[in-house]
Amino acid sequence: MSAHAAAVTPTGIASIGLHFPPLAMSVEELAQLRGEDPKKYTLGLGCKEMSLCPPDYGVVELATKAAQRAIRRWGGDRTRLGMLAVGTETAVDMSRPLSAWVADRLGLRGAVRSYEVKHACYGGTLAVKQATEWRMSGAAQGKAALVIAADVALYEQGDPGEPTQGAGAVAMVIDEPNVAAIDSMSYPWSEPEFDFWRPVGTSYPLVDGPLSLECYKRAAENCFKALVAKRNPEEALSELAAICFHVPFPKMVKKAVFRVGEFFGWSPEKIEELFRDKVNPTMVWNSLCGNAYTASLWISVANALKGLAIGQRVAAFSYGSGFGAELLTLEAGPMALAGAWEEDIEEDLASRQQVTAAEYETFRGT
Ligand code: CAA
């Protein structure tokens, strides 16, 4: 990609649509069911509520609803959508991409490159990167891309990961950077590991919990090291209005922030301040949703962008088990201030029903 191509194809997020499913359960309710101290889930993991899907509601419904909201808000001519990329780890078929189910529901067909991206929770970010690079390269010939990150995160009942469960979707039209420009330069880090994986044919992930925490922290350290490079870390991070992370559970993010801060040689007080001011506020919606795998980071980014003035900057750290990570930087555009996509969350939270432990057990099939 040449600097010239980037200059003539302004690219970024043109609109955002979000969706949480119709059910939720508090982690205190789950703690009671599992005979755990609720404080382990609320204080130990930092969790609050888990979004849940009823039996007839899944990743296709989540992705489609978020996409409809993003397309409506974009307001563009649908024939300008030349790419549909869906990042997910909730595959519904080993061959047919999730994008085909979504395209069917949306009535999108024709000259559209439609596909699914898999790399655990990193898949949505890869789809965003592919869409931006496609536009910036000139190959898009001015067309826009619809990118969706959607997942239903469920663990086996009684698994230590169960309180971190969730579900949700974020859709973004990648076109003119009216909501945010996405910088073409980003900072990837990957290492092959078995920290969290789901063998073909199995319903639930297998997790090496302690290893997964360590991999996430190592990835964060290396990505932020690359972002800061030879600059003063304090000065480099002070340019950011918010720092967003993939949120498997909020305490994981705090641990990663401490790892990064310690790498920079900061005092615990200084790291705590960074977490309090620039990171924790971005996780408000995540804590009401739980882990939504590919969507988690983008739920946090959507939260951080709303209310920003033009030119304010945000960092976004994506992590996917296996593992691959990438740190992106974005710059708020003119439509960030109004943050219109907040109404999606307000609407979904107002209409969703809280389920009891007994109802949860029934639809999980005990
Ligand atoms: N009151 C307060 N805190 C308590 C407590 C109590 N009564 N009991 C325990 N705690 C604290 C513990 O001290 C611990 O805190 P620290 O880590 O700060 O010491 C915390 O609660 C968790 O306790 P455990 O370590 O005993 O928890 P666990 O082993 O039962 O499960 C887990 C933790 C391994 C992370 C589990 O939730 C899990 O498997 N999660 C899924 C994997 C995951 O999310 N990994 C994150 C990185 S991988 C990734 O990011 C991809 C992805 O999305 C999955």
Short mmCIF file of C-alpha atoms and ligand atoms in Angstrom, two decimals:
data_model
loop_
_atom_site.label_atom_id
_atom_site.label_comp_id
_atom_site.label_asym_id
_atom_site.label_seq_id
_atom_site.Cartn_x
_atom_site.Cartn_y
_atom_site.Cartn_z
CA MET A 1 0.00 0.00 0.00
CA SER A 2 1.43 3.36 -0.92
CA ALA A 3 1.12 6.47 1.14
CA HIS A 4 -0.58 7.99 -1.90
CA ALA A 5 -3.31 5.29 -1.93
CA ALA A 6 -3.94 5.85 1.76
CA ALA A 7 -4.18 9.57 1.18
CA VAL A 8 -6.77 9.26 -1.59
CA THR A 9 -8.94 6.64 0.15
CA PRO A 10 -9.81 7.95 3.59
CA THR A 11 -10.73 4.82 5.52
CA GLY A 12 -12.16 3.93 8.85
CA ILE A 13 -15.35 3.21 10.72
CA ALA A 14 -18.31 4.92 9.06
CA SER A 15 -20.96 3.46 11.36
CA ILE A 16 -21.38 1.05 14.26
CA GLY A 17 -24.23 -1.30 15.21
CA LEU A 18 -24.24 -3.35 18.41
CA HIS A 19 -26.41 -6.13 19.74
CA PHE A 20 -26.73 -8.04 23.03
CA PRO A 21 -29.05 -11.08 23.15
CA PRO A 22 -32.41 -11.09 24.98
CA LEU A 23 -31.37 -12.86 28.21
CA ALA A 24 -28.86 -12.27 31.01
CA MET A 25 -27.92 -13.70 34.38
CA SER A 26 -25.95 -12.12 37.21
CA VAL A 27 -22.74 -13.87 38.22
CA GLU A 28 -24.00 -13.86 41.82
CA GLU A 29 -26.84 -16.14 40.69
CA LEU A 30 -24.32 -18.46 39.05
CA ALA A 31 -22.11 -18.42 42.16
CA GLN A 32 -25.07 -19.61 44.23
CA LEU A 33 -25.72 -22.42 41.77
CA ARG A 34 -22.07 -23.53 41.80
CA GLY A 35 -21.58 -23.12 45.57
CA GLU A 36 -18.88 -20.46 45.07
CA ASP A 37 -18.32 -17.23 46.98
CA PRO A 38 -19.88 -14.55 44.69
CA LYS A 39 -16.89 -12.32 45.48
CA LYS A 40 -14.69 -14.72 43.52
CA TYR A 41 -16.66 -13.82 40.40
CA THR A 42 -17.29 -10.12 41.14
CA LEU A 43 -14.00 -9.11 42.79
CA GLY A 44 -11.70 -11.94 41.72
CA LEU A 45 -12.68 -11.87 38.03
CA GLY A 46 -14.39 -8.46 37.90
CA CYS A 47 -17.55 -9.90 36.27
CA LYS A 48 -21.13 -8.63 36.69
CA GLU A 49 -23.60 -10.11 34.21
CA MET A 50 -23.50 -12.72 31.46
CA SER A 51 -25.51 -12.16 28.26
CA LEU A 52 -27.26 -15.37 27.26
CA CYS A 53 -29.06 -16.58 24.18
CA PRO A 54 -32.35 -18.48 24.44
CA PRO A 55 -32.35 -21.83 22.61
CA ASP A 56 -33.79 -20.43 19.36
CA TYR A 57 -31.37 -17.48 19.23
CA GLY A 58 -27.75 -17.71 18.17
CA VAL A 59 -24.80 -16.15 16.43
CA VAL A 60 -26.69 -15.63 13.14
CA GLU A 61 -29.38 -13.58 14.90
CA LEU A 62 -26.76 -11.62 16.84
CA ALA A 63 -24.68 -10.81 13.75
CA THR A 64 -27.69 -9.94 11.59
CA LYS A 65 -29.24 -7.55 14.10
CA ALA A 66 -25.94 -5.71 14.67
CA ALA A 67 -25.42 -5.50 10.88
CA GLN A 68 -28.93 -4.12 10.26
CA ARG A 69 -28.27 -1.42 12.84
CA ALA A 70 -24.86 -0.51 11.35
CA ILE A 71 -26.22 -0.38 7.78
CA ARG A 72 -29.19 1.77 8.80
CA ARG A 73 -26.91 4.19 10.65
CA TRP A 74 -24.47 4.29 7.71
CA GLY A 75 -27.31 5.25 5.38
CA GLY A 76 -25.30 4.46 2.24
CA ASP A 77 -26.35 2.73 -0.95
CA ARG A 78 -26.23 -1.02 -0.20
CA THR A 79 -24.85 -1.75 -3.68
CA ARG A 80 -21.69 0.00 -2.47
CA LEU A 81 -21.03 -2.88 -0.02
CA GLY A 82 -18.33 -4.91 -1.79
CA MET A 83 -17.14 -6.99 1.16
CA LEU A 84 -18.81 -8.87 4.01
CA ALA A 85 -16.30 -10.30 6.50
CA VAL A 86 -17.52 -11.99 9.68
CA GLY A 87 -15.08 -12.72 12.48
CA THR A 88 -16.31 -15.46 14.79
CA GLU A 89 -15.36 -18.57 16.70
CA THR A 90 -18.99 -19.69 16.91
CA ALA A 91 -18.89 -21.51 13.58
CA VAL A 92 -22.18 -23.05 12.46
CA ASP A 93 -20.57 -25.08 9.67
CA MET A 94 -17.07 -26.32 8.86
CA SER A 95 -17.29 -25.10 5.24
CA ARG A 96 -20.11 -22.63 4.67
CA PRO A 97 -19.08 -19.27 6.14
CA LEU A 98 -21.21 -17.54 8.75
CA SER A 99 -21.26 -14.59 6.34
CA ALA A 100 -23.51 -16.64 3.99
CA TRP A 101 -26.19 -16.97 6.69
CA VAL A 102 -25.94 -13.26 7.46
CA ALA A 103 -25.94 -12.24 3.76
CA ASP A 104 -29.07 -14.34 3.28
CA ARG A 105 -30.87 -12.54 6.12
CA LEU A 106 -29.67 -9.14 4.87
CA GLY A 107 -30.46 -9.86 1.21
CA LEU A 108 -26.85 -9.13 0.21
CA ARG A 109 -25.76 -10.90 -2.98
CA GLY A 110 -23.82 -10.13 -6.13
CA ALA A 111 -20.43 -8.46 -6.41
CA VAL A 112 -19.61 -8.96 -2.73
CA ARG A 113 -16.55 -10.76 -1.31
CA SER A 114 -18.23 -12.67 1.51
CA TYR A 115 -16.29 -14.82 3.99
CA GLU A 116 -15.66 -15.84 7.61
CA VAL A 117 -12.47 -15.12 9.54
CA LYS A 118 -11.26 -17.40 12.31
CA HIS A 119 -8.55 -16.72 14.83
CA ALA A 120 -10.30 -17.14 18.19
CA CYS A 121 -11.15 -13.71 19.66
CA TYR A 122 -8.78 -11.98 17.19
CA GLY A 123 -10.95 -12.86 14.14
CA GLY A 124 -13.03 -9.66 14.22
CA THR A 125 -9.93 -7.47 14.32
CA LEU A 126 -8.41 -9.36 11.40
CA ALA A 127 -11.62 -8.73 9.44
CA VAL A 128 -11.37 -5.01 10.28
CA LYS A 129 -7.72 -4.94 9.17
CA GLN A 130 -8.50 -6.78 5.92
CA ALA A 131 -11.36 -4.41 5.14
CA THR A 132 -9.27 -1.29 5.79
CA GLU A 133 -6.31 -2.61 3.80
CA TRP A 134 -8.67 -3.60 0.93
CA ARG A 135 -9.98 -0.05 0.76
CA MET A 136 -6.61 1.63 1.24
CA SER A 137 -5.00 -0.55 -1.45
CA GLY A 138 -7.44 0.76 -4.03
CA ALA A 139 -8.72 -2.77 -4.77
CA ALA A 140 -12.11 -1.82 -3.31
CA GLN A 141 -12.52 0.83 -6.03
CA GLY A 142 -14.23 3.06 -3.51
CA LYS A 143 -16.63 0.40 -2.21
CA ALA A 144 -17.36 -0.10 1.48
CA ALA A 145 -17.06 -3.23 3.64
CA LEU A 146 -19.41 -4.60 6.24
CA VAL A 147 -17.41 -6.18 9.06
CA ILE A 148 -19.08 -8.14 11.85
CA ALA A 149 -17.64 -9.64 15.04
CA ALA A 150 -20.15 -11.97 16.69
CA ASP A 151 -19.93 -14.79 19.21
CA VAL A 152 -21.74 -16.86 21.78
CA ALA A 153 -19.22 -17.75 24.51
CA LEU A 154 -20.28 -20.77 26.50
CA TYR A 155 -18.22 -23.10 28.67
CA GLU A 156 -19.10 -26.53 29.99
CA GLN A 157 -21.27 -26.25 33.09
CA GLY A 158 -19.09 -26.02 36.19
CA ASP A 159 -16.01 -25.03 34.15
CA PRO A 160 -13.93 -22.25 35.78
CA GLY A 161 -14.65 -20.15 32.69
CA GLU A 162 -18.43 -20.32 33.21
CA PRO A 163 -18.75 -16.96 35.06
CA THR A 164 -16.97 -15.24 32.15
CA GLN A 165 -19.57 -16.38 29.60
CA GLY A 166 -21.42 -13.94 27.36
CA ALA A 167 -22.65 -13.23 23.86
CA GLY A 168 -22.84 -10.21 21.61
CA ALA A 169 -22.12 -8.70 18.23
CA VAL A 170 -20.60 -5.55 16.78
CA ALA A 171 -20.99 -4.58 13.13
CA MET A 172 -19.09 -1.79 11.44
CA VAL A 173 -19.27 -0.34 7.98
CA ILE A 174 -15.70 0.37 6.89
CA ASP A 175 -15.88 3.33 4.56
CA GLU A 176 -15.27 7.05 5.12
CA PRO A 177 -13.84 7.58 8.64
CA ASN A 178 -16.86 9.46 9.97
CA VAL A 179 -16.79 7.66 13.32
CA ALA A 180 -13.05 6.92 13.45
CA ALA A 181 -10.05 6.65 11.18
CA ILE A 182 -8.04 3.45 11.61
CA ASP A 183 -4.30 3.98 11.34
CA SER A 184 -2.71 1.72 8.72
CA MET A 185 0.26 1.08 11.02
CA SER A 186 -0.44 -1.51 13.74
CA TYR A 187 1.57 -3.72 16.10
CA PRO A 188 1.06 -7.51 15.86
CA TRP A 189 2.50 -10.28 18.03
CA SER A 190 1.89 -14.02 17.74
CA GLU A 191 3.23 -17.23 19.23
CA PRO A 192 1.88 -20.75 18.64
CA GLU A 193 0.45 -22.01 21.96
CA PHE A 194 -2.36 -24.23 23.24
CA ASP A 195 -3.88 -21.85 25.77
CA PHE A 196 -7.54 -22.11 24.71
CA TRP A 197 -8.80 -24.23 21.83
CA ARG A 198 -11.83 -26.18 20.64
CA PRO A 199 -11.12 -29.38 18.74
CA VAL A 200 -13.32 -30.09 15.70
CA GLY A 201 -16.60 -31.69 16.75
CA THR A 202 -16.53 -30.53 20.36
CA SER A 203 -19.08 -28.13 21.84
CA TYR A 204 -16.96 -26.33 24.42
CA PRO A 205 -13.43 -24.96 24.55
CA LEU A 206 -10.57 -26.61 26.37
CA VAL A 207 -8.61 -24.12 28.44
CA ASP A 208 -5.25 -24.04 30.17
CA GLY A 209 -6.31 -21.14 32.42
CA PRO A 210 -2.93 -20.06 33.88
CA LEU A 211 -1.21 -20.39 30.49
CA SER A 212 -3.97 -18.34 28.81
CA LEU A 213 -3.44 -15.52 31.32
CA GLU A 214 0.31 -15.57 30.77
CA CYS A 215 -0.03 -15.60 26.95
CA TYR A 216 -2.42 -12.64 27.04
CA LYS A 217 -0.06 -10.63 29.27
CA ARG A 218 2.98 -11.50 27.14
CA ALA A 219 1.15 -10.42 24.00
CA ALA A 220 0.08 -7.12 25.62
CA GLU A 221 3.62 -6.39 26.78
CA ASN A 222 5.08 -6.97 23.32
CA CYS A 223 2.40 -5.00 21.46
CA PHE A 224 2.66 -1.95 23.75
CA LYS A 225 6.46 -2.16 23.65
CA ALA A 226 6.23 -1.90 19.84
CA LEU A 227 3.73 0.98 19.99
CA VAL A 228 5.90 3.02 22.33
CA ALA A 229 9.16 1.98 20.62
CA LYS A 230 11.91 4.39 21.57
CA ARG A 231 9.58 7.11 22.89
CA ASN A 232 8.90 7.98 26.50
CA PRO A 233 6.02 5.59 27.45
CA GLU A 234 4.26 8.22 29.54
CA GLU A 235 4.30 10.70 26.69
CA ALA A 236 3.21 8.08 24.12
CA LEU A 237 0.28 6.84 26.22
CA SER A 238 -0.75 10.37 27.21
CA GLU A 239 -1.76 10.94 23.57
CA LEU A 240 -4.53 8.36 24.01
CA ALA A 241 -7.94 9.34 25.37
CA ALA A 242 -8.76 5.67 26.01
CA ILE A 243 -7.04 2.28 25.86
CA CYS A 244 -9.30 -0.64 24.95
CA PHE A 245 -8.54 -4.32 25.42
CA HIS A 246 -10.07 -7.63 24.50
CA VAL A 247 -12.10 -8.38 27.66
CA PRO A 248 -12.30 -12.11 28.51
CA PHE A 249 -13.13 -10.82 32.01
CA PRO A 250 -12.30 -7.35 33.40
CA LYS A 251 -9.66 -8.53 35.88
CA MET A 252 -7.65 -10.04 32.99
CA VAL A 253 -7.38 -6.58 31.51
CA LYS A 254 -6.18 -5.11 34.79
CA LYS A 255 -3.52 -7.81 35.04
CA ALA A 256 -2.34 -6.98 31.51
CA VAL A 257 -2.22 -3.24 32.25
CA PHE A 258 -0.03 -4.01 35.28
CA ARG A 259 2.25 -6.18 33.15
CA VAL A 260 2.67 -3.38 30.60
CA GLY A 261 3.19 -0.74 33.31
CA GLU A 262 5.76 -2.89 35.12
CA PHE A 263 7.58 -3.39 31.83
CA PHE A 264 7.82 0.42 31.57
CA GLY A 265 9.14 0.51 35.15
CA TRP A 266 6.10 2.37 36.53
CA SER A 267 5.02 2.39 40.18
CA PRO A 268 1.81 0.50 41.14
CA GLU A 269 0.14 3.85 41.83
CA LYS A 270 0.93 5.13 38.37
CA ILE A 271 -0.33 1.93 36.72
CA GLU A 272 -3.51 2.04 38.82
CA GLU A 273 -4.08 5.61 37.65
CA LEU A 274 -3.73 4.61 33.98
CA PHE A 275 -6.16 1.73 34.50
CA ARG A 276 -8.65 3.93 36.36
CA ASP A 277 -8.59 6.83 33.89
CA LYS A 278 -8.15 5.26 30.47
CA VAL A 279 -8.98 1.56 30.62
CA ASN A 280 -11.64 0.74 33.21
CA PRO A 281 -14.24 3.21 31.83
CA THR A 282 -14.14 1.45 28.43
CA MET A 283 -15.38 -1.84 29.97
CA VAL A 284 -18.79 -0.69 31.23
CA TRP A 285 -20.70 -2.51 28.47
CA ASN A 286 -18.39 -5.53 28.60
CA SER A 287 -19.18 -6.10 32.25
CA LEU A 288 -22.90 -6.19 31.42
CA CYS A 289 -22.32 -8.57 28.51
CA GLY A 290 -19.57 -10.96 29.57
CA ASN A 291 -17.05 -12.32 27.12
CA ALA A 292 -18.28 -12.10 23.54
CA TYR A 293 -14.99 -13.36 22.09
CA THR A 294 -14.44 -11.53 18.73
CA ALA A 295 -16.92 -8.79 19.70
CA SER A 296 -15.41 -8.01 23.12
CA LEU A 297 -12.70 -5.62 22.01
CA TRP A 298 -15.05 -3.83 19.63
CA ILE A 299 -17.72 -3.42 22.31
CA SER A 300 -15.04 -1.66 24.36
CA VAL A 301 -13.92 0.45 21.37
CA ALA A 302 -17.54 1.44 20.63
CA ASN A 303 -17.91 2.53 24.24
CA ALA A 304 -14.64 4.50 24.18
CA LEU A 305 -15.38 6.30 20.91
CA LYS A 306 -18.76 7.68 21.95
CA GLY A 307 -18.38 11.27 23.13
CA LEU A 308 -14.88 11.81 21.74
CA ALA A 309 -14.06 15.04 19.90
CA ILE A 310 -12.54 14.95 16.42
CA GLY A 311 -8.88 13.97 16.58
CA GLN A 312 -8.93 12.27 19.99
CA ARG A 313 -7.11 8.97 19.86
CA VAL A 314 -7.85 5.45 21.09
CA ALA A 315 -5.72 2.29 21.24
CA ALA A 316 -7.29 -1.15 20.77
CA PHE A 317 -5.50 -4.33 21.89
CA SER A 318 -6.85 -7.48 20.27
CA TYR A 319 -6.00 -10.95 21.58
CA GLY A 320 -6.97 -14.34 20.19
CA SER A 321 -5.92 -17.62 21.72
CA GLY A 322 -3.62 -19.81 19.81
CA PHE A 323 -2.22 -17.08 19.97
CA GLY A 324 -2.29 -13.89 17.90
CA ALA A 325 -2.56 -10.31 19.04
CA GLU A 326 -2.50 -6.88 17.45
CA LEU A 327 -2.58 -3.34 18.77
CA LEU A 328 -4.43 -0.83 16.60
CA THR A 329 -4.80 2.93 16.93
CA LEU A 330 -7.82 4.95 15.87
CA GLU A 331 -8.66 8.63 15.64
CA ALA A 332 -12.16 9.94 16.33
CA GLY A 333 -14.08 11.45 13.44
CA PRO A 334 -16.99 13.92 13.40
CA MET A 335 -19.69 11.37 14.34
CA ALA A 336 -17.94 9.99 17.42
CA LEU A 337 -19.16 12.81 19.65
CA ALA A 338 -22.85 11.97 19.21
CA GLY A 339 -22.14 8.23 19.73
CA ALA A 340 -25.45 7.20 18.13
CA TRP A 341 -24.77 3.46 18.64
CA GLU A 342 -25.23 3.84 22.41
CA GLU A 343 -28.98 3.57 21.75
CA ASP A 344 -28.49 -0.06 20.63
CA ILE A 345 -27.16 -0.98 24.06
CA GLU A 346 -29.82 1.06 25.85
CA GLU A 347 -32.57 -0.66 23.84
CA ASP A 348 -31.16 -4.17 24.37
CA LEU A 349 -30.53 -3.69 28.09
CA ALA A 350 -34.03 -2.26 28.60
CA SER A 351 -35.69 -5.24 26.92
CA ARG A 352 -33.56 -8.15 28.09
CA GLN A 353 -34.82 -10.52 30.74
CA GLN A 354 -32.89 -11.74 33.77
CA VAL A 355 -32.98 -15.52 34.12
CA THR A 356 -32.80 -17.45 37.36
CA ALA A 357 -30.33 -20.26 38.01
CA ALA A 358 -33.16 -22.77 37.56
CA GLU A 359 -34.09 -21.36 34.14
CA TYR A 360 -30.41 -21.31 33.17
CA GLU A 361 -30.03 -24.97 34.10
CA THR A 362 -33.12 -25.84 32.06
CA PHE A 363 -31.92 -24.33 28.84
CA ARG A 364 -28.32 -25.53 29.34
CA GLY A 365 -29.87 -29.00 29.59
CA THR A 366 -28.99 -30.57 32.91
N1 CAA B 1 -13.09 -13.31 47.01
C1 CAA B 1 -12.36 -12.51 46.20
N2 CAA B 1 -11.50 -12.99 45.24
C2 CAA B 1 -11.41 -14.33 45.11
C3 CAA B 1 -12.14 -15.23 45.93
C4 CAA B 1 -13.02 -14.67 46.92
N3 CAA B 1 -13.74 -15.44 47.72
N4 CAA B 1 -11.83 -16.48 45.56
C5 CAA B 1 -10.92 -16.38 44.55
N5 CAA B 1 -10.66 -15.09 44.29
C6 CAA B 1 -9.79 -14.54 43.28
C7 CAA B 1 -8.47 -15.26 43.13
O1 CAA B 1 -7.52 -14.83 44.10
C8 CAA B 1 -8.09 -14.88 41.71
O2 CAA B 1 -7.61 -13.58 41.69
P1 CAA B 1 -6.07 -13.29 41.24
O3 CAA B 1 -5.92 -13.93 39.88
O4 CAA B 1 -6.00 -11.81 41.17
O5 CAA B 1 -5.23 -13.93 42.28
C9 CAA B 1 -9.43 -14.84 41.00
O6 CAA B 1 -10.42 -14.73 42.01
C10 CAA B 1 -9.74 -16.07 40.17
O7 CAA B 1 -9.56 -17.18 41.00
P2 CAA B 1 -8.87 -18.51 40.44
O8 CAA B 1 -7.57 -18.16 39.79
O9 CAA B 1 -8.88 -19.55 41.49
O10 CAA B 1 -9.96 -18.86 39.33
P3 CAA B 1 -10.16 -20.16 38.51
O11 CAA B 1 -8.90 -20.92 38.33
O12 CAA B 1 -11.35 -20.86 39.06
O13 CAA B 1 -10.57 -19.54 37.07
C11 CAA B 1 -9.81 -18.61 35.00
C12 CAA B 1 -9.98 -18.39 36.50
C13 CAA B 1 -8.75 -19.65 34.71
C14 CAA B 1 -9.39 -17.31 34.33
C15 CAA B 1 -11.17 -19.05 34.40
O14 CAA B 1 -12.13 -18.06 34.57
C16 CAA B 1 -11.09 -19.44 32.94
O15 CAA B 1 -10.72 -20.55 32.58
N6 CAA B 1 -11.47 -18.51 32.03
C17 CAA B 1 -11.44 -18.76 30.61
C18 CAA B 1 -10.05 -18.49 30.04
C19 CAA B 1 -9.75 -17.03 29.94
O16 CAA B 1 -10.64 -16.19 29.94
N7 CAA B 1 -8.46 -16.68 29.80
C20 CAA B 1 -8.08 -15.31 29.58
C21 CAA B 1 -6.98 -15.18 28.57
S1 CAA B 1 -7.39 -16.09 27.09
C22 CAA B 1 -8.38 -15.06 26.19
O17 CAA B 1 -8.40 -13.88 26.43
C23 CAA B 1 -9.24 -15.64 25.13
C24 CAA B 1 -10.63 -15.68 25.61
O18 CAA B 1 -11.40 -14.75 25.42
C25 CAA B 1 -11.09 -16.88 26.36
#
